[in-house]
Amino acid sequence: MSVEFSTKDYIDVLKCSYLFSSLTEDEILSVLSCLDAKKRDYKKDELIIKTGEKADSIAIVLSGSVLITEEDFWGRRNIIAVVKESDTFLEAYLASGEKEVFVNVSTQNQTSILFLNFDKLLNVCPSGCKHHKTMLTNLLKTIAKKNIILSNKISHLAKRTTREKLISYLSSEAIRHNSNEFDIPFTREELADYLSVDRSGLSTELGKMIKEGLIKTDRKHFILYRD
């Protein structure tokens, strides 16, 4: 449900969002007023939007994180992405003209979401304010960034075996973090769903890689070794 919202409480988070890149604090506050910003709070594992529902707002994670998933006819889950603090979701559907959403979005933990009216974002203010135009440019960059992330996932899934998928994913995370030590956003079950592999098979391969000295892991924390 919508709750009373003070934008200044989350201004540091919003300044980290690609959507507000290069905007000043005053410009962000002005845009939020134009776009009818509404904040909603959710409990852990709560469904934010389900397949078939319609959306009219871009969503920004103010705190917590959400999972974007698909389910097939038999209820098997495929994790498309994790959306973390300051990141956005739903923008690709809205920008394509599709109001109906074909994914499920649910919380990983207690989460706060900011919703911005998409139609008002597309229709630039009568005064043609510079920061509104900047947001449209940022929106395009955000969608392009999401496409790159999805392309990376396709690269992982193209590998033939569970081990090859694991190596591809962990290697990309090490490169992204510029370190051989990093945290991933998934539990073991979520990682299996993300890579479209069997949960027990994933655990088996992780165990083998640990014994072979390729990795060390503690829950979501990983350390990779070359030898």
mmCIF file with all atom_site columns, C-alpha atoms in Angstrom:
data_model
loop_
_atom_site.group_PDB
_atom_site.id
_atom_site.type_symbol
_atom_site.label_atom_id
_atom_site.label_alt_id
_atom_site.label_comp_id
_atom_site.label_asym_id
_atom_site.label_entity_id
_atom_site.label_seq_id
_atom_site.pdbx_PDB_ins_code
_atom_site.Cartn_x
_atom_site.Cartn_y
_atom_site.Cartn_z
_atom_site.occupancy
_atom_site.B_iso_or_equiv
_atom_site.pdbx_formal_charge
_atom_site.auth_seq_id
_atom_site.auth_comp_id
_atom_site.auth_asym_id
_atom_site.auth_atom_id
_atom_site.pdbx_PDB_model_num
ATOM 1   C CA . MET A 1 1   ? 0.000  0.000   0.000   1.00 0.00 ? 1   MET A CA 1
ATOM 2   C CA . SER A 1 2   ? 1.063  3.625   -0.499  1.00 0.00 ? 2   SER A CA 1
ATOM 3   C CA . VAL A 1 3   ? 2.564  5.346   2.527   1.00 0.00 ? 3   VAL A CA 1
ATOM 4   C CA . GLU A 1 4   ? 3.459  8.925   3.383   1.00 0.00 ? 4   GLU A CA 1
ATOM 5   C CA . PHE A 1 5   ? 6.754  9.649   1.702   1.00 0.00 ? 5   PHE A CA 1
ATOM 6   C CA . SER A 1 6   ? 9.468  12.204  2.290   1.00 0.00 ? 6   SER A CA 1
ATOM 7   C CA . THR A 1 7   ? 11.731 12.230  -0.771  1.00 0.00 ? 7   THR A CA 1
ATOM 8   C CA . LYS A 1 8   ? 14.594 13.775  1.184   1.00 0.00 ? 8   LYS A CA 1
ATOM 9   C CA . ASP A 1 9   ? 14.783 10.588  3.301   1.00 0.00 ? 9   ASP A CA 1
ATOM 10  C CA . TYR A 1 10  ? 15.975 8.659   0.232   1.00 0.00 ? 10  TYR A CA 1
ATOM 11  C CA . ILE A 1 11  ? 17.735 11.344  -1.778  1.00 0.00 ? 11  ILE A CA 1
ATOM 12  C CA . ASP A 1 12  ? 21.149 9.647   -1.447  1.00 0.00 ? 12  ASP A CA 1
ATOM 13  C CA . VAL A 1 13  ? 19.695 6.435   -2.891  1.00 0.00 ? 13  VAL A CA 1
ATOM 14  C CA . LEU A 1 14  ? 18.029 8.274   -5.762  1.00 0.00 ? 14  LEU A CA 1
ATOM 15  C CA . LYS A 1 15  ? 21.248 10.123  -6.605  1.00 0.00 ? 15  LYS A CA 1
ATOM 16  C CA . CYS A 1 16  ? 22.862 6.688   -7.132  1.00 0.00 ? 16  CYS A CA 1
ATOM 17  C CA . SER A 1 17  ? 20.170 5.628   -9.611  1.00 0.00 ? 17  SER A CA 1
ATOM 18  C CA . TYR A 1 18  ? 21.037 5.639   -13.325 1.00 0.00 ? 18  TYR A CA 1
ATOM 19  C CA . LEU A 1 19  ? 17.648 7.231   -13.939 1.00 0.00 ? 19  LEU A CA 1
ATOM 20  C CA . PHE A 1 20  ? 18.727 10.407  -12.101 1.00 0.00 ? 20  PHE A CA 1
ATOM 21  C CA . SER A 1 21  ? 22.319 10.459  -13.301 1.00 0.00 ? 21  SER A CA 1
ATOM 22  C CA . SER A 1 22  ? 23.843 13.979  -13.468 1.00 0.00 ? 22  SER A CA 1
ATOM 23  C CA . LEU A 1 23  ? 20.807 15.597  -11.789 1.00 0.00 ? 23  LEU A CA 1
ATOM 24  C CA . THR A 1 24  ? 21.232 17.750  -8.702  1.00 0.00 ? 24  THR A CA 1
ATOM 25  C CA . GLU A 1 25  ? 19.290 17.139  -5.506  1.00 0.00 ? 25  GLU A CA 1
ATOM 26  C CA . ASP A 1 26  ? 16.949 20.045  -6.231  1.00 0.00 ? 26  ASP A CA 1
ATOM 27  C CA . GLU A 1 27  ? 16.345 18.787  -9.778  1.00 0.00 ? 27  GLU A CA 1
ATOM 28  C CA . ILE A 1 28  ? 15.551 15.268  -8.517  1.00 0.00 ? 28  ILE A CA 1
ATOM 29  C CA . LEU A 1 29  ? 13.045 16.641  -6.000  1.00 0.00 ? 29  LEU A CA 1
ATOM 30  C CA . SER A 1 30  ? 11.436 18.737  -8.719  1.00 0.00 ? 30  SER A CA 1
ATOM 31  C CA . VAL A 1 31  ? 11.117 15.755  -11.087 1.00 0.00 ? 31  VAL A CA 1
ATOM 32  C CA . LEU A 1 32  ? 9.614  13.529  -8.393  1.00 0.00 ? 32  LEU A CA 1
ATOM 33  C CA . SER A 1 33  ? 6.877  16.076  -7.848  1.00 0.00 ? 33  SER A CA 1
ATOM 34  C CA . CYS A 1 34  ? 6.142  16.166  -11.597 1.00 0.00 ? 34  CYS A CA 1
ATOM 35  C CA . LEU A 1 35  ? 5.978  12.364  -11.833 1.00 0.00 ? 35  LEU A CA 1
ATOM 36  C CA . ASP A 1 36  ? 3.588  11.760  -8.904  1.00 0.00 ? 36  ASP A CA 1
ATOM 37  C CA . ALA A 1 37  ? 6.151  9.774   -6.914  1.00 0.00 ? 37  ALA A CA 1
ATOM 38  C CA . LYS A 1 38  ? 4.554  7.202   -4.589  1.00 0.00 ? 38  LYS A CA 1
ATOM 39  C CA . LYS A 1 39  ? 6.357  4.982   -2.081  1.00 0.00 ? 39  LYS A CA 1
ATOM 40  C CA . ARG A 1 40  ? 5.141  1.524   -1.093  1.00 0.00 ? 40  ARG A CA 1
ATOM 41  C CA . ASP A 1 41  ? 6.514  -0.843  1.540   1.00 0.00 ? 41  ASP A CA 1
ATOM 42  C CA . TYR A 1 42  ? 6.547  -4.628  1.171   1.00 0.00 ? 42  TYR A CA 1
ATOM 43  C CA . LYS A 1 43  ? 7.300  -7.567  3.451   1.00 0.00 ? 43  LYS A CA 1
ATOM 44  C CA . LYS A 1 44  ? 9.805  -10.327 2.659   1.00 0.00 ? 44  LYS A CA 1
ATOM 45  C CA . ASP A 1 45  ? 8.679  -12.726 -0.111  1.00 0.00 ? 45  ASP A CA 1
ATOM 46  C CA . GLU A 1 46  ? 5.737  -10.494 -1.000  1.00 0.00 ? 46  GLU A CA 1
ATOM 47  C CA . LEU A 1 47  ? 4.531  -10.395 -4.604  1.00 0.00 ? 47  LEU A CA 1
ATOM 48  C CA . ILE A 1 48  ? 4.763  -6.881  -6.053  1.00 0.00 ? 48  ILE A CA 1
ATOM 49  C CA . ILE A 1 49  ? 3.382  -7.684  -9.490  1.00 0.00 ? 49  ILE A CA 1
ATOM 50  C CA . LYS A 1 50  ? 2.457  -10.954 -11.170 1.00 0.00 ? 50  LYS A CA 1
ATOM 51  C CA . THR A 1 51  ? 2.326  -12.137 -14.752 1.00 0.00 ? 51  THR A CA 1
ATOM 52  C CA . GLY A 1 52  ? -0.641 -10.701 -16.624 1.00 0.00 ? 52  GLY A CA 1
ATOM 53  C CA . GLU A 1 53  ? -1.055 -7.595  -14.487 1.00 0.00 ? 53  GLU A CA 1
ATOM 54  C CA . LYS A 1 54  ? -0.791 -4.124  -15.975 1.00 0.00 ? 54  LYS A CA 1
ATOM 55  C CA . ALA A 1 55  ? 1.723  -1.492  -14.931 1.00 0.00 ? 55  ALA A CA 1
ATOM 56  C CA . ASP A 1 56  ? 1.832  2.253   -15.514 1.00 0.00 ? 56  ASP A CA 1
ATOM 57  C CA . SER A 1 57  ? 4.851  3.268   -13.424 1.00 0.00 ? 57  SER A CA 1
ATOM 58  C CA . ILE A 1 58  ? 8.594  2.796   -13.396 1.00 0.00 ? 58  ILE A CA 1
ATOM 59  C CA . ALA A 1 59  ? 9.736  1.297   -10.092 1.00 0.00 ? 59  ALA A CA 1
ATOM 60  C CA . ILE A 1 60  ? 12.914 2.166   -8.172  1.00 0.00 ? 60  ILE A CA 1
ATOM 61  C CA . VAL A 1 61  ? 14.141 0.085   -5.231  1.00 0.00 ? 61  VAL A CA 1
ATOM 62  C CA . LEU A 1 62  ? 14.693 2.441   -2.281  1.00 0.00 ? 62  LEU A CA 1
ATOM 63  C CA . SER A 1 63  ? 15.735 -0.309  0.132   1.00 0.00 ? 63  SER A CA 1
ATOM 64  C CA . GLY A 1 64  ? 15.881 -4.100  0.057   1.00 0.00 ? 64  GLY A CA 1
ATOM 65  C CA . SER A 1 65  ? 15.877 -6.075  -3.210  1.00 0.00 ? 65  SER A CA 1
ATOM 66  C CA . VAL A 1 66  ? 13.492 -7.855  -5.564  1.00 0.00 ? 66  VAL A CA 1
ATOM 67  C CA . LEU A 1 67  ? 13.563 -10.909 -7.826  1.00 0.00 ? 67  LEU A CA 1
ATOM 68  C CA . ILE A 1 68  ? 12.230 -10.820 -11.370 1.00 0.00 ? 68  ILE A CA 1
ATOM 69  C CA . THR A 1 69  ? 11.167 -14.322 -12.392 1.00 0.00 ? 69  THR A CA 1
ATOM 70  C CA . GLU A 1 70  ? 9.273  -16.321 -14.992 1.00 0.00 ? 70  GLU A CA 1
ATOM 71  C CA . GLU A 1 71  ? 7.387  -19.569 -14.430 1.00 0.00 ? 71  GLU A CA 1
ATOM 72  C CA . ASP A 1 72  ? 6.555  -22.147 -17.088 1.00 0.00 ? 72  ASP A CA 1
ATOM 73  C CA . PHE A 1 73  ? 3.316  -24.133 -17.374 1.00 0.00 ? 73  PHE A CA 1
ATOM 74  C CA . TRP A 1 74  ? 4.528  -26.630 -14.722 1.00 0.00 ? 74  TRP A CA 1
ATOM 75  C CA . GLY A 1 75  ? 5.576  -23.941 -12.239 1.00 0.00 ? 75  GLY A CA 1
ATOM 76  C CA . ARG A 1 76  ? 9.331  -24.214 -12.786 1.00 0.00 ? 76  ARG A CA 1
ATOM 77  C CA . ARG A 1 77  ? 10.981 -20.916 -11.940 1.00 0.00 ? 77  ARG A CA 1
ATOM 78  C CA . ASN A 1 78  ? 13.552 -19.035 -14.005 1.00 0.00 ? 78  ASN A CA 1
ATOM 79  C CA . ILE A 1 79  ? 15.209 -16.052 -12.317 1.00 0.00 ? 79  ILE A CA 1
ATOM 80  C CA . ILE A 1 80  ? 15.777 -13.278 -14.825 1.00 0.00 ? 80  ILE A CA 1
ATOM 81  C CA . ALA A 1 81  ? 17.408 -10.717 -12.548 1.00 0.00 ? 81  ALA A CA 1
ATOM 82  C CA . VAL A 1 82  ? 17.870 -9.345  -9.052  1.00 0.00 ? 82  VAL A CA 1
ATOM 83  C CA . VAL A 1 83  ? 17.052 -5.657  -8.645  1.00 0.00 ? 83  VAL A CA 1
ATOM 84  C CA . LYS A 1 84  ? 18.911 -3.979  -5.810  1.00 0.00 ? 84  LYS A CA 1
ATOM 85  C CA . GLU A 1 85  ? 18.849 -0.618  -4.066  1.00 0.00 ? 85  GLU A CA 1
ATOM 86  C CA . SER A 1 86  ? 18.728 2.375   -6.486  1.00 0.00 ? 86  SER A CA 1
ATOM 87  C CA . ASP A 1 87  ? 18.016 0.102   -9.486  1.00 0.00 ? 87  ASP A CA 1
ATOM 88  C CA . THR A 1 88  ? 14.851 0.266   -11.587 1.00 0.00 ? 88  THR A CA 1
ATOM 89  C CA . PHE A 1 89  ? 12.431 -2.259  -13.078 1.00 0.00 ? 89  PHE A CA 1
ATOM 90  C CA . LEU A 1 90  ? 9.383  -2.340  -15.396 1.00 0.00 ? 90  LEU A CA 1
ATOM 91  C CA . GLU A 1 91  ? 10.856 0.382   -17.633 1.00 0.00 ? 91  GLU A CA 1
ATOM 92  C CA . ALA A 1 92  ? 11.422 -1.949  -20.615 1.00 0.00 ? 92  ALA A CA 1
ATOM 93  C CA . TYR A 1 93  ? 7.776  -3.063  -20.689 1.00 0.00 ? 93  TYR A CA 1
ATOM 94  C CA . LEU A 1 94  ? 6.505  0.500   -20.444 1.00 0.00 ? 94  LEU A CA 1
ATOM 95  C CA . ALA A 1 95  ? 8.929  1.875   -23.038 1.00 0.00 ? 95  ALA A CA 1
ATOM 96  C CA . SER A 1 96  ? 7.867  -0.849  -25.492 1.00 0.00 ? 96  SER A CA 1
ATOM 97  C CA . GLY A 1 97  ? 4.240  0.216   -25.155 1.00 0.00 ? 97  GLY A CA 1
ATOM 98  C CA . GLU A 1 98  ? 3.287  -2.984  -23.343 1.00 0.00 ? 98  GLU A CA 1
ATOM 99  C CA . LYS A 1 99  ? 1.207  -2.250  -20.266 1.00 0.00 ? 99  LYS A CA 1
ATOM 100 C CA . GLU A 1 100 ? 0.786  -5.943  -19.463 1.00 0.00 ? 100 GLU A CA 1
ATOM 101 C CA . VAL A 1 101 ? 3.740  -7.469  -17.609 1.00 0.00 ? 101 VAL A CA 1
ATOM 102 C CA . PHE A 1 102 ? 4.855  -11.028 -18.369 1.00 0.00 ? 102 PHE A CA 1
ATOM 103 C CA . VAL A 1 103 ? 7.061  -11.607 -15.315 1.00 0.00 ? 103 VAL A CA 1
ATOM 104 C CA . ASN A 1 104 ? 6.602  -11.995 -11.579 1.00 0.00 ? 104 ASN A CA 1
ATOM 105 C CA . VAL A 1 105 ? 8.280  -9.488  -9.278  1.00 0.00 ? 105 VAL A CA 1
ATOM 106 C CA . SER A 1 106 ? 8.666  -10.373 -5.588  1.00 0.00 ? 106 SER A CA 1
ATOM 107 C CA . THR A 1 107 ? 10.739 -9.169  -2.656  1.00 0.00 ? 107 THR A CA 1
ATOM 108 C CA . GLN A 1 108 ? 13.807 -10.958 -1.299  1.00 0.00 ? 108 GLN A CA 1
ATOM 109 C CA . ASN A 1 109 ? 13.492 -9.138  2.018   1.00 0.00 ? 109 ASN A CA 1
ATOM 110 C CA . GLN A 1 110 ? 11.658 -6.185  3.538   1.00 0.00 ? 110 GLN A CA 1
ATOM 111 C CA . THR A 1 111 ? 11.626 -3.696  0.684   1.00 0.00 ? 111 THR A CA 1
ATOM 112 C CA . SER A 1 112 ? 10.540 -0.147  -0.166  1.00 0.00 ? 112 SER A CA 1
ATOM 113 C CA . ILE A 1 113 ? 9.700  0.787   -3.756  1.00 0.00 ? 113 ILE A CA 1
ATOM 114 C CA . LEU A 1 114 ? 9.214  4.194   -5.373  1.00 0.00 ? 114 LEU A CA 1
ATOM 115 C CA . PHE A 1 115 ? 6.801  4.327   -8.326  1.00 0.00 ? 115 PHE A CA 1
ATOM 116 C CA . LEU A 1 116 ? 7.000  7.088   -10.964 1.00 0.00 ? 116 LEU A CA 1
ATOM 117 C CA . ASN A 1 117 ? 4.235  7.731   -13.501 1.00 0.00 ? 117 ASN A CA 1
ATOM 118 C CA . PHE A 1 118 ? 5.653  6.696   -16.885 1.00 0.00 ? 118 PHE A CA 1
ATOM 119 C CA . ASP A 1 119 ? 3.300  8.715   -19.109 1.00 0.00 ? 119 ASP A CA 1
ATOM 120 C CA . LYS A 1 120 ? 4.279  11.888  -17.274 1.00 0.00 ? 120 LYS A CA 1
ATOM 121 C CA . LEU A 1 121 ? 7.943  11.015  -17.793 1.00 0.00 ? 121 LEU A CA 1
ATOM 122 C CA . LEU A 1 122 ? 7.429  10.676  -21.561 1.00 0.00 ? 122 LEU A CA 1
ATOM 123 C CA . ASN A 1 123 ? 5.487  13.921  -21.826 1.00 0.00 ? 123 ASN A CA 1
ATOM 124 C CA . VAL A 1 124 ? 8.089  16.580  -21.203 1.00 0.00 ? 124 VAL A CA 1
ATOM 125 C CA . CYS A 1 125 ? 7.019  19.525  -19.038 1.00 0.00 ? 125 CYS A CA 1
ATOM 126 C CA . PRO A 1 126 ? 5.464  22.471  -20.988 1.00 0.00 ? 126 PRO A CA 1
ATOM 127 C CA . SER A 1 127 ? 8.459  24.533  -19.923 1.00 0.00 ? 127 SER A CA 1
ATOM 128 C CA . GLY A 1 128 ? 10.784 21.930  -21.461 1.00 0.00 ? 128 GLY A CA 1
ATOM 129 C CA . CYS A 1 129 ? 12.916 21.743  -18.323 1.00 0.00 ? 129 CYS A CA 1
ATOM 130 C CA . LYS A 1 130 ? 16.421 20.459  -18.947 1.00 0.00 ? 130 LYS A CA 1
ATOM 131 C CA . HIS A 1 131 ? 16.398 17.892  -16.143 1.00 0.00 ? 131 HIS A CA 1
ATOM 132 C CA . HIS A 1 132 ? 13.244 16.229  -17.487 1.00 0.00 ? 132 HIS A CA 1
ATOM 133 C CA . LYS A 1 133 ? 14.952 15.768  -20.862 1.00 0.00 ? 133 LYS A CA 1
ATOM 134 C CA . THR A 1 134 ? 18.022 14.415  -19.083 1.00 0.00 ? 134 THR A CA 1
ATOM 135 C CA . MET A 1 135 ? 15.845 11.743  -17.457 1.00 0.00 ? 135 MET A CA 1
ATOM 136 C CA . LEU A 1 136 ? 14.641 10.569  -20.879 1.00 0.00 ? 136 LEU A CA 1
ATOM 137 C CA . THR A 1 137 ? 18.259 10.147  -21.966 1.00 0.00 ? 137 THR A CA 1
ATOM 138 C CA . ASN A 1 138 ? 19.013 8.299   -18.737 1.00 0.00 ? 138 ASN A CA 1
ATOM 139 C CA . LEU A 1 139 ? 16.002 6.044   -19.327 1.00 0.00 ? 139 LEU A CA 1
ATOM 140 C CA . LEU A 1 140 ? 17.427 4.977   -22.694 1.00 0.00 ? 140 LEU A CA 1
ATOM 141 C CA . LYS A 1 141 ? 20.808 4.260   -21.089 1.00 0.00 ? 141 LYS A CA 1
ATOM 142 C CA . THR A 1 142 ? 19.117 2.261   -18.315 1.00 0.00 ? 142 THR A CA 1
ATOM 143 C CA . ILE A 1 143 ? 17.285 0.038   -20.798 1.00 0.00 ? 143 ILE A CA 1
ATOM 144 C CA . ALA A 1 144 ? 20.530 -0.495  -22.749 1.00 0.00 ? 144 ALA A CA 1
ATOM 145 C CA . LYS A 1 145 ? 22.309 -1.450  -19.512 1.00 0.00 ? 145 LYS A CA 1
ATOM 146 C CA . LYS A 1 146 ? 19.598 -4.020  -18.736 1.00 0.00 ? 146 LYS A CA 1
ATOM 147 C CA . ASN A 1 147 ? 19.991 -5.505  -22.232 1.00 0.00 ? 147 ASN A CA 1
ATOM 148 C CA . ILE A 1 148 ? 23.697 -6.019  -21.598 1.00 0.00 ? 148 ILE A CA 1
ATOM 149 C CA . ILE A 1 149 ? 22.914 -7.797  -18.318 1.00 0.00 ? 149 ILE A CA 1
ATOM 150 C CA . LEU A 1 150 ? 20.450 -10.112 -20.079 1.00 0.00 ? 150 LEU A CA 1
ATOM 151 C CA . SER A 1 151 ? 23.020 -10.800 -22.802 1.00 0.00 ? 151 SER A CA 1
ATOM 152 C CA . ASN A 1 152 ? 25.479 -11.868 -20.108 1.00 0.00 ? 152 ASN A CA 1
ATOM 153 C CA . LYS A 1 153 ? 22.925 -14.285 -18.691 1.00 0.00 ? 153 LYS A CA 1
ATOM 154 C CA . ILE A 1 154 ? 22.321 -15.778 -22.123 1.00 0.00 ? 154 ILE A CA 1
ATOM 155 C CA . SER A 1 155 ? 26.076 -16.330 -22.364 1.00 0.00 ? 155 SER A CA 1
ATOM 156 C CA . HIS A 1 156 ? 26.029 -18.286 -19.079 1.00 0.00 ? 156 HIS A CA 1
ATOM 157 C CA . LEU A 1 157 ? 23.028 -20.388 -20.120 1.00 0.00 ? 157 LEU A CA 1
ATOM 158 C CA . ALA A 1 158 ? 24.625 -21.229 -23.475 1.00 0.00 ? 158 ALA A CA 1
ATOM 159 C CA . LYS A 1 159 ? 27.237 -23.335 -21.682 1.00 0.00 ? 159 LYS A CA 1
ATOM 160 C CA . ARG A 1 160 ? 26.527 -27.074 -21.773 1.00 0.00 ? 160 ARG A CA 1
ATOM 161 C CA . THR A 1 161 ? 27.216 -28.287 -18.230 1.00 0.00 ? 161 THR A CA 1
ATOM 162 C CA . THR A 1 162 ? 26.444 -27.089 -14.723 1.00 0.00 ? 162 THR A CA 1
ATOM 163 C CA . ARG A 1 163 ? 30.153 -26.534 -14.054 1.00 0.00 ? 163 ARG A CA 1
ATOM 164 C CA . GLU A 1 164 ? 30.621 -24.500 -17.222 1.00 0.00 ? 164 GLU A CA 1
ATOM 165 C CA . LYS A 1 165 ? 27.623 -22.328 -16.312 1.00 0.00 ? 165 LYS A CA 1
ATOM 166 C CA . LEU A 1 166 ? 28.989 -21.828 -12.798 1.00 0.00 ? 166 LEU A CA 1
ATOM 167 C CA . ILE A 1 167 ? 32.446 -20.913 -14.069 1.00 0.00 ? 167 ILE A CA 1
ATOM 168 C CA . SER A 1 168 ? 30.974 -18.496 -16.609 1.00 0.00 ? 168 SER A CA 1
ATOM 169 C CA . TYR A 1 169 ? 28.818 -16.781 -13.985 1.00 0.00 ? 169 TYR A CA 1
ATOM 170 C CA . LEU A 1 170 ? 31.450 -16.610 -11.226 1.00 0.00 ? 170 LEU A CA 1
ATOM 171 C CA . SER A 1 171 ? 34.086 -15.401 -13.679 1.00 0.00 ? 171 SER A CA 1
ATOM 172 C CA . SER A 1 172 ? 31.826 -12.589 -14.882 1.00 0.00 ? 172 SER A CA 1
ATOM 173 C CA . GLU A 1 173 ? 31.117 -11.557 -11.277 1.00 0.00 ? 173 GLU A CA 1
ATOM 174 C CA . ALA A 1 174 ? 34.848 -11.471 -10.484 1.00 0.00 ? 174 ALA A CA 1
ATOM 175 C CA . ILE A 1 175 ? 35.431 -9.273  -13.531 1.00 0.00 ? 175 ILE A CA 1
ATOM 176 C CA . ARG A 1 176 ? 32.488 -7.023  -12.641 1.00 0.00 ? 176 ARG A CA 1
ATOM 177 C CA . HIS A 1 177 ? 33.769 -6.581  -9.067  1.00 0.00 ? 177 HIS A CA 1
ATOM 178 C CA . ASN A 1 178 ? 37.386 -6.305  -10.276 1.00 0.00 ? 178 ASN A CA 1
ATOM 179 C CA . SER A 1 179 ? 38.299 -8.792  -7.557  1.00 0.00 ? 179 SER A CA 1
ATOM 180 C CA . ASN A 1 180 ? 38.520 -12.543 -7.020  1.00 0.00 ? 180 ASN A CA 1
ATOM 181 C CA . GLU A 1 181 ? 36.495 -12.077 -3.806  1.00 0.00 ? 181 GLU A CA 1
ATOM 182 C CA . PHE A 1 182 ? 32.872 -10.937 -3.954  1.00 0.00 ? 182 PHE A CA 1
ATOM 183 C CA . ASP A 1 183 ? 29.272 -11.532 -2.848  1.00 0.00 ? 183 ASP A CA 1
ATOM 184 C CA . ILE A 1 184 ? 26.523 -12.729 -5.163  1.00 0.00 ? 184 ILE A CA 1
ATOM 185 C CA . PRO A 1 185 ? 22.844 -11.736 -4.744  1.00 0.00 ? 185 PRO A CA 1
ATOM 186 C CA . PHE A 1 186 ? 21.531 -15.319 -4.778  1.00 0.00 ? 186 PHE A CA 1
ATOM 187 C CA . THR A 1 187 ? 20.908 -18.141 -2.330  1.00 0.00 ? 187 THR A CA 1
ATOM 188 C CA . ARG A 1 188 ? 21.856 -21.619 -3.622  1.00 0.00 ? 188 ARG A CA 1
ATOM 189 C CA . GLU A 1 189 ? 18.300 -22.299 -4.741  1.00 0.00 ? 189 GLU A CA 1
ATOM 190 C CA . GLU A 1 190 ? 18.081 -18.911 -6.462  1.00 0.00 ? 190 GLU A CA 1
ATOM 191 C CA . LEU A 1 191 ? 21.440 -19.442 -8.176  1.00 0.00 ? 191 LEU A CA 1
ATOM 192 C CA . ALA A 1 192 ? 20.230 -22.800 -9.505  1.00 0.00 ? 192 ALA A CA 1
ATOM 193 C CA . ASP A 1 193 ? 17.077 -21.140 -10.849 1.00 0.00 ? 193 ASP A CA 1
ATOM 194 C CA . TYR A 1 194 ? 19.106 -18.304 -12.382 1.00 0.00 ? 194 TYR A CA 1
ATOM 195 C CA . LEU A 1 195 ? 21.425 -20.720 -14.208 1.00 0.00 ? 195 LEU A CA 1
ATOM 196 C CA . SER A 1 196 ? 18.571 -23.144 -15.024 1.00 0.00 ? 196 SER A CA 1
ATOM 197 C CA . VAL A 1 197 ? 20.283 -26.124 -13.392 1.00 0.00 ? 197 VAL A CA 1
ATOM 198 C CA . ASP A 1 198 ? 19.289 -28.721 -10.810 1.00 0.00 ? 198 ASP A CA 1
ATOM 199 C CA . ARG A 1 199 ? 19.784 -27.573 -7.198  1.00 0.00 ? 199 ARG A CA 1
ATOM 200 C CA . SER A 1 200 ? 21.503 -30.796 -6.093  1.00 0.00 ? 200 SER A CA 1
ATOM 201 C CA . GLY A 1 201 ? 23.690 -30.800 -9.208  1.00 0.00 ? 201 GLY A CA 1
ATOM 202 C CA . LEU A 1 202 ? 24.754 -27.237 -8.456  1.00 0.00 ? 202 LEU A CA 1
ATOM 203 C CA . SER A 1 203 ? 25.712 -28.175 -4.883  1.00 0.00 ? 203 SER A CA 1
ATOM 204 C CA . THR A 1 204 ? 27.667 -31.180 -6.145  1.00 0.00 ? 204 THR A CA 1
ATOM 205 C CA . GLU A 1 205 ? 29.682 -29.095 -8.589  1.00 0.00 ? 205 GLU A CA 1
ATOM 206 C CA . LEU A 1 206 ? 30.371 -26.401 -5.988  1.00 0.00 ? 206 LEU A CA 1
ATOM 207 C CA . GLY A 1 207 ? 31.638 -29.131 -3.648  1.00 0.00 ? 207 GLY A CA 1
ATOM 208 C CA . LYS A 1 208 ? 33.957 -30.490 -6.341  1.00 0.00 ? 208 LYS A CA 1
ATOM 209 C CA . MET A 1 209 ? 35.302 -27.040 -7.164  1.00 0.00 ? 209 MET A CA 1
ATOM 210 C CA . ILE A 1 210 ? 36.021 -26.431 -3.481  1.00 0.00 ? 210 ILE A CA 1
ATOM 211 C CA . LYS A 1 211 ? 37.927 -29.738 -3.196  1.00 0.00 ? 211 LYS A CA 1
ATOM 212 C CA . GLU A 1 212 ? 39.889 -28.911 -6.341  1.00 0.00 ? 212 GLU A CA 1
ATOM 213 C CA . GLY A 1 213 ? 40.927 -25.573 -4.843  1.00 0.00 ? 213 GLY A CA 1
ATOM 214 C CA . LEU A 1 214 ? 39.162 -23.504 -7.480  1.00 0.00 ? 214 LEU A CA 1
ATOM 215 C CA . ILE A 1 215 ? 36.893 -21.658 -5.058  1.00 0.00 ? 215 ILE A CA 1
ATOM 216 C CA . LYS A 1 216 ? 36.018 -21.016 -1.445  1.00 0.00 ? 216 LYS A CA 1
ATOM 217 C CA . THR A 1 217 ? 32.464 -20.100 -0.540  1.00 0.00 ? 217 THR A CA 1
ATOM 218 C CA . ASP A 1 218 ? 30.410 -19.224 2.503   1.00 0.00 ? 218 ASP A CA 1
ATOM 219 C CA . ARG A 1 219 ? 26.753 -18.752 1.629   1.00 0.00 ? 219 ARG A CA 1
ATOM 220 C CA . LYS A 1 220 ? 26.727 -15.815 -0.816  1.00 0.00 ? 220 LYS A CA 1
ATOM 221 C CA . HIS A 1 221 ? 30.435 -15.024 -0.445  1.00 0.00 ? 221 HIS A CA 1
ATOM 222 C CA . PHE A 1 222 ? 32.920 -16.415 -2.981  1.00 0.00 ? 222 PHE A CA 1
ATOM 223 C CA . ILE A 1 223 ? 36.692 -16.421 -3.438  1.00 0.00 ? 223 ILE A CA 1
ATOM 224 C CA . LEU A 1 224 ? 38.101 -17.637 -6.774  1.00 0.00 ? 224 LEU A CA 1
ATOM 225 C CA . TYR A 1 225 ? 41.585 -19.087 -7.319  1.00 0.00 ? 225 TYR A CA 1
ATOM 226 C CA . ARG A 1 226 ? 43.438 -19.482 -10.607 1.00 0.00 ? 226 ARG A CA 1
ATOM 227 C CA . ASP A 1 227 ? 45.271 -22.682 -9.584  1.00 0.00 ? 227 ASP A CA 1
#
